[in-house]
């Protein structure tokens, strides 16, 4: 239960922060955000204010922002559909009811024959089943539509649609989700440093050696400072660990400083399987040091975020030379990581939150249609061409990208299930 609750909280924070970035900059750009949803599925609660309907939905995983004019936003009106129109004293439509779950007082029953909510702002139809006379109503710029599930959202005239914003504002809005994820990681790492009372760093000095490990058999001792591996200097334990991990069953020459004397010791990392891939281990644990200074604590969020970003980009680069599903992880992998982090307390969970937030930000910026990065790529192409891309072609690219992501998600999820539950 602890893992489930932690997973929901971590996943919820990641999605909320990401979507809030899009929401905030869309509003600042004059783009109508029709709905901001926390959760997915059937609606539990809805509140409408300043053009946006805020909804809470039953499944506590994910969320979304409906921006006017995008491919995932559209009204479900159709010719011949019965609707209820609520008009003001001037006869202008203020609310259009499409739902058979809700009855509106004084609503005029109309069978729709035509409408335009983009520019002309009207709706036509036959009142009370009388097909002898077609009636036209003007629609208020900020009129509400009661959708079939009972959710009230504002109509989206052309002037408040996404495409009507300037190119720069659209680019900022597309980038804002990932930007917020990076900012969340910075804040999370800063909180980690506060909770630890300072910045904990692992040195290249050996703090512990496992019994009967390759390190013990090779003659390494606690207190040895590893200076080089195969004549390559190592300044951090991360660099040392990377060298070891990448060389299973291969001899490595460690240059160590012991009592101010340099020694060369040959160590052969044993081969282990980690997440479906071969990796080397020698059985050492780094000696840690803590910097309690305020400057170190303040800078930790930025330094650690940048460090993780560099590592992720290295992984992405390596994927071009040898792609493997084991390099990717979906919700199942996230759940597994959360389960492990929850065992070690808040610091581990917040560290995981930061790591996942950076991952989410970077993945969303990949130039794949349907992702934020794909949208940004189309924005750049539009800037070069100095004219918008054909909406139909953009829709086709988005559908192709979405199909690719869905197939990849299925493959990754199945691979994760095999890795974490049947290994």
XYZ file of C-alpha atoms in Angstrom:
423
model
C 0.000 0.000 0.000
C 2.885 2.371 0.787
C 4.334 1.771 -2.674
C 0.970 2.364 -4.372
C 0.355 5.634 -2.511
C 3.932 6.800 -3.146
C 3.658 5.924 -6.840
C 0.391 7.851 -7.206
C 1.880 10.899 -5.449
C 5.116 10.853 -7.472
C 3.356 10.265 -10.796
C 0.709 12.864 -9.968
C 3.300 15.528 -9.119
C 5.241 14.839 -12.335
C 2.174 15.161 -14.550
C 0.682 18.138 -12.681
C 3.910 20.138 -12.853
C 4.355 19.317 -16.546
C 0.800 20.221 -17.520
C 0.810 23.334 -15.346
C 3.708 24.637 -17.447
C 1.609 24.359 -20.610
C -1.414 25.823 -18.800
C 0.401 28.838 -17.342
C 2.081 29.976 -20.545
C -0.989 29.248 -22.670
C -3.038 31.569 -20.461
C -0.318 34.249 -20.634
C -0.315 33.934 -24.439
C -4.058 34.480 -24.746
C -4.741 30.843 -25.618
C -7.974 29.524 -24.121
C -7.368 26.567 -21.821
C -10.766 24.904 -21.942
C -10.010 22.276 -19.302
C -7.291 21.490 -16.778
C -7.778 17.953 -15.509
C -6.151 16.127 -12.632
C -6.578 12.413 -13.222
C -8.196 10.541 -16.067
C -11.516 8.857 -16.730
C -14.974 9.830 -15.401
C -15.322 13.252 -13.779
C -15.687 13.504 -9.985
C -15.725 17.281 -9.596
C -15.650 20.315 -11.905
C -15.264 24.051 -11.320
C -15.339 26.755 -14.007
C -13.478 30.052 -13.607
C -11.913 32.601 -15.990
C -12.596 30.527 -19.078
C -11.112 27.281 -17.760
C -12.924 24.290 -16.300
C -10.886 22.567 -13.597
C -11.783 18.894 -13.228
C -10.859 16.096 -10.865
C -11.225 12.663 -12.443
C -11.482 9.220 -10.901
C -8.196 7.617 -12.019
C -5.358 9.286 -10.042
C -2.819 8.758 -12.823
C -1.960 11.501 -15.246
C -3.912 14.548 -16.283
C -4.158 16.877 -19.236
C -4.657 20.419 -20.501
C -7.180 21.037 -23.297
C -6.021 24.034 -25.272
C -8.473 25.480 -27.798
C -7.835 24.556 -31.394
C -5.485 21.598 -30.896
C -6.080 18.147 -32.335
C -7.234 16.684 -29.017
C -9.837 19.413 -28.529
C -13.126 19.518 -30.369
C -16.861 19.926 -29.912
C -19.099 16.914 -30.491
C -21.936 18.698 -32.279
C -23.495 17.000 -35.312
C -26.302 17.838 -37.685
C -29.620 16.513 -36.450
C -28.427 16.414 -32.838
C -30.968 17.551 -30.221
C -29.567 20.239 -27.912
C -30.861 22.647 -25.312
C -30.122 26.372 -25.743
C -30.118 28.792 -22.838
C -30.424 32.393 -24.047
C -30.165 35.736 -22.270
C -32.593 38.646 -22.437
C -31.122 39.742 -25.769
C -31.722 36.291 -27.258
C -28.005 35.421 -27.407
C -27.046 31.852 -26.530
C -25.093 31.598 -23.280
C -25.148 27.831 -22.814
C -25.543 24.813 -25.127
C -26.527 21.536 -23.500
C -25.414 18.364 -25.312
C -25.892 16.060 -22.323
C -28.933 13.916 -21.676
C -27.762 13.571 -18.073
C -28.462 17.216 -17.239
C -31.626 19.272 -17.671
C -31.311 23.051 -17.855
C -34.175 25.270 -16.732
C -35.753 27.291 -19.571
C -33.541 25.619 -22.210
C -35.005 25.771 -25.725
C -35.007 22.333 -27.415
C -33.415 22.605 -30.860
C -32.476 20.093 -33.540
C -29.158 21.369 -34.923
C -28.864 22.029 -38.652
C -25.733 24.225 -38.775
C -23.341 26.101 -36.511
C -20.108 28.105 -36.440
C -18.313 28.691 -33.149
C -15.045 29.824 -34.774
C -15.893 33.163 -36.363
C -19.545 33.890 -37.132
C -20.679 32.530 -33.734
C -24.137 31.205 -34.524
C -26.185 28.035 -34.249
C -29.146 27.098 -36.475
C -31.863 24.537 -35.993
C -35.506 23.648 -35.635
C -37.253 24.517 -32.378
C -39.467 22.009 -30.591
C -39.430 19.582 -33.540
C -40.967 22.136 -35.921
C -39.116 21.569 -39.195
C -41.164 24.159 -41.062
C -38.938 27.039 -39.940
C -35.183 27.150 -39.347
C -34.177 29.486 -36.495
C -30.769 31.166 -36.162
C -29.313 32.161 -32.794
C -26.237 34.274 -32.178
C -23.828 32.669 -29.720
C -21.948 34.611 -27.049
C -18.147 34.666 -27.437
C -17.769 33.063 -24.000
C -20.752 30.702 -24.168
C -20.523 27.350 -22.398
C -21.083 23.879 -23.812
C -22.334 21.136 -21.510
C -20.598 18.080 -22.945
C -22.133 14.634 -23.006
C -20.521 13.629 -19.700
C -21.915 16.783 -18.054
C -18.667 18.795 -18.066
C -19.120 22.493 -18.849
C -16.406 24.021 -21.051
C -16.212 27.289 -22.905
C -16.543 27.429 -26.693
C -13.333 28.218 -28.593
C -13.621 31.079 -31.106
C -10.729 31.472 -33.522
C -9.162 34.445 -31.729
C -8.416 32.350 -28.597
C -7.290 29.187 -30.373
C -3.712 27.907 -30.151
C -2.991 28.682 -33.798
C -3.930 32.357 -33.321
C -1.115 32.967 -30.811
C 2.214 34.256 -32.110
C 4.811 31.663 -33.142
C 7.061 32.617 -30.224
C 4.236 32.198 -27.711
C 3.316 28.818 -29.199
C 6.931 27.667 -28.931
C 7.153 28.819 -25.310
C 3.877 27.053 -24.499
C 5.109 23.822 -26.108
C 8.437 23.994 -24.241
C 6.946 24.996 -20.886
C 5.994 21.471 -19.782
C 9.543 20.161 -20.045
C 10.921 23.378 -18.536
C 8.720 22.875 -15.481
C 10.011 19.320 -15.109
C 13.592 20.602 -15.052
C 12.659 23.252 -12.471
C 10.945 20.579 -10.356
C 14.147 18.511 -10.407
C 16.210 21.502 -9.257
C 13.824 22.129 -6.358
C 13.689 18.415 -5.469
C 17.478 18.079 -5.315
C 17.642 21.249 -3.219
C 15.159 19.680 -0.754
C 17.275 16.510 -0.685
C 20.340 18.551 0.288
C 18.341 20.268 3.058
C 17.026 16.980 4.437
C 20.541 15.505 4.451
C 21.935 18.541 6.231
C 24.299 19.223 3.366
C 25.575 17.890 0.077
C 26.615 14.260 0.247
C 29.202 13.258 -2.324
C 30.932 9.963 -2.950
C 34.723 10.209 -3.252
C 37.032 7.833 -5.085
C 38.324 6.727 -1.682
C 37.201 3.210 -0.753
C 34.982 3.150 2.351
C 34.016 -0.543 2.398
C 35.091 -3.735 0.617
C 32.877 -6.812 0.380
C 34.427 -10.060 1.561
C 35.611 -12.430 -1.198
C 34.892 -9.778 -3.829
C 37.195 -9.078 -6.806
C 38.451 -5.965 -4.979
C 39.327 -7.947 -1.841
C 41.038 -10.693 -3.841
C 43.047 -8.134 -5.826
C 44.422 -6.556 -2.631
C 42.528 -3.272 -2.501
C 42.082 -1.900 1.037
C 39.738 0.467 2.836
C 41.203 3.967 2.614
C 42.734 3.477 -0.830
C 42.047 6.423 -3.121
C 41.559 5.390 -6.738
C 43.330 7.948 -8.926
C 43.299 6.294 -12.352
C 41.712 3.370 -14.165
C 43.803 2.148 -17.123
C 45.748 5.436 -17.124
C 42.511 7.472 -17.275
C 42.015 9.832 -14.341
C 38.819 9.460 -12.292
C 37.709 12.447 -10.221
C 34.379 11.137 -8.911
C 32.987 7.800 -7.810
C 30.458 8.051 -10.659
C 33.326 8.022 -13.173
C 34.970 5.116 -11.346
C 31.714 3.177 -11.212
C 31.105 3.750 -14.938
C 34.528 2.277 -15.777
C 33.834 -0.795 -13.651
C 30.293 -1.308 -14.933
C 31.372 -1.111 -18.579
C 34.088 -3.792 -18.255
C 32.710 -7.100 -16.937
C 35.311 -9.900 -16.908
C 37.996 -7.530 -18.230
C 41.189 -6.665 -16.365
C 41.427 -3.092 -15.122
C 44.566 -1.463 -13.763
C 43.728 0.688 -10.741
C 46.241 3.344 -9.748
C 45.591 3.963 -6.039
C 47.080 6.284 -3.470
C 47.836 4.466 -0.203
C 49.632 6.379 2.557
C 50.823 8.968 -0.020
C 52.290 6.203 -2.173
C 50.962 5.290 -5.620
C 50.357 1.616 -6.343
C 49.038 -0.208 -9.408
C 46.598 -3.038 -8.692
C 44.936 -5.221 -11.322
C 41.243 -5.927 -10.712
C 38.865 -7.991 -12.840
C 35.190 -6.984 -12.339
C 32.878 -9.972 -12.117
C 30.016 -10.156 -14.594
C 26.483 -9.609 -13.266
C 23.174 -9.079 -15.074
C 21.494 -5.763 -14.228
C 18.193 -4.820 -15.916
C 18.833 -7.382 -18.617
C 22.358 -6.122 -19.426
C 25.823 -7.367 -18.476
C 27.656 -5.161 -15.984
C 30.864 -5.300 -13.980
C 31.177 -5.257 -10.181
C 34.242 -5.292 -7.911
C 32.546 -5.030 -4.500
C 33.561 -1.604 -3.211
C 31.569 1.151 -1.522
C 32.738 4.750 -1.713
C 33.628 6.832 1.301
C 31.225 9.746 1.551
C 31.755 13.336 2.623
C 29.201 16.031 3.482
C 29.498 19.736 2.639
C 27.279 21.679 5.079
C 27.802 25.114 3.488
C 24.798 27.112 2.273
C 26.443 27.639 -1.106
C 26.812 23.908 -1.654
C 23.168 23.293 -0.691
C 21.884 26.039 -3.001
C 24.035 24.877 -5.891
C 23.265 21.187 -5.481
C 19.904 21.422 -7.245
C 21.446 22.914 -10.388
C 24.601 20.753 -10.404
C 22.786 17.466 -9.831
C 20.096 18.276 -12.385
C 22.746 19.037 -14.988
C 24.680 15.872 -14.081
C 21.580 13.677 -14.555
C 20.748 15.415 -17.847
C 24.251 14.674 -19.159
C 23.921 11.005 -18.166
C 20.547 10.703 -19.917
C 21.890 12.294 -23.102
C 24.789 9.829 -23.039
C 22.310 6.953 -22.806
C 20.302 8.379 -25.710
C 23.469 8.727 -27.771
C 24.480 5.137 -27.031
C 21.036 3.922 -28.123
C 21.844 4.911 -31.705
C 24.718 2.408 -31.770
C 22.785 -0.417 -30.122
C 19.097 0.004 -29.299
C 17.551 -2.199 -26.622
C 14.155 -2.082 -24.925
C 16.078 -2.524 -21.665
C 17.316 1.058 -22.121
C 13.719 2.267 -21.777
C 11.218 2.106 -18.943
C 7.493 2.720 -18.648
C 4.973 2.827 -15.797
C 5.928 -0.683 -14.644
C 9.576 0.344 -14.319
C 8.509 3.511 -12.509
C 6.470 1.424 -10.085
C 9.441 -0.862 -9.451
C 11.776 2.085 -8.829
C 9.195 3.668 -6.529
C 8.883 0.430 -4.561
C 12.629 0.371 -3.982
C 12.840 4.076 -3.116
C 9.918 3.887 -0.675
C 11.853 1.360 1.434
C 14.603 3.900 2.118
C 12.461 6.881 3.083
C 11.660 10.415 1.878
C 15.145 11.317 0.629
C 15.200 8.372 -1.778
C 11.660 9.115 -2.972
C 12.430 12.799 -3.622
C 15.644 11.840 -5.413
C 13.633 9.460 -7.602
C 11.096 12.230 -8.249
C 13.889 14.506 -9.470
C 15.384 11.797 -11.675
C 12.027 10.877 -13.231
C 11.157 14.546 -13.748
C 14.332 15.107 -15.761
C 13.636 11.954 -17.764
C 10.090 13.101 -18.503
C 11.294 16.539 -19.573
C 13.972 15.208 -21.921
C 11.805 12.473 -23.441
C 9.053 15.008 -24.149
C 11.560 17.151 -26.042
C 12.532 14.364 -28.443
C 11.595 15.412 -32.012
C 8.814 12.837 -32.350
C 5.383 13.961 -33.618
C 2.780 13.973 -30.804
C 5.455 14.880 -28.236
C 6.315 18.457 -27.253
C 9.623 18.109 -29.096
C 7.794 17.162 -32.286
C 5.579 20.209 -31.953
C 8.625 22.406 -31.399
C 10.242 20.931 -34.503
C 7.172 21.904 -36.547
C 7.358 25.376 -34.976
C 10.972 25.714 -36.161
C 9.993 24.534 -39.648
C 7.212 27.124 -39.682
C 9.704 29.813 -38.661
C 12.018 28.823 -41.523
C 9.206 28.589 -44.098
C 7.559 31.736 -42.710
C 4.144 30.167 -43.066
C 2.171 27.583 -41.082
C 2.298 23.905 -42.000
C -0.833 22.481 -43.622
C -3.101 21.452 -40.697
C -3.985 18.154 -42.426
C -0.318 17.238 -42.862
C 0.383 18.225 -39.262
C -2.517 16.047 -38.109
C -1.195 13.099 -40.153
C 2.289 13.467 -38.656
C 0.788 13.647 -35.167
C -1.251 10.484 -35.745
C 1.822 8.636 -37.027
C 3.832 9.795 -34.014
C 1.034 8.818 -31.640
C 0.760 5.343 -33.203
C 4.530 4.892 -32.914
C 4.470 5.912 -29.246
C 1.569 3.560 -28.467
C 3.360 0.600 -30.079
C 6.568 1.494 -28.263
C 4.688 1.841 -24.964
C 3.150 -1.625 -25.348
C 6.555 -3.164 -26.130
C 8.284 -1.344 -23.267
C 5.549 -2.261 -20.774
C 5.651 -5.946 -21.761
C 9.441 -5.906 -21.523
C 9.242 -4.252 -18.085
C 6.770 -6.872 -16.855
C 9.161 -9.646 -17.908
C 12.178 -7.852 -16.372
C 10.685 -6.973 -13.021
C 8.203 -9.774 -12.359
C 9.472 -12.873 -14.199
C 13.235 -12.629 -14.019
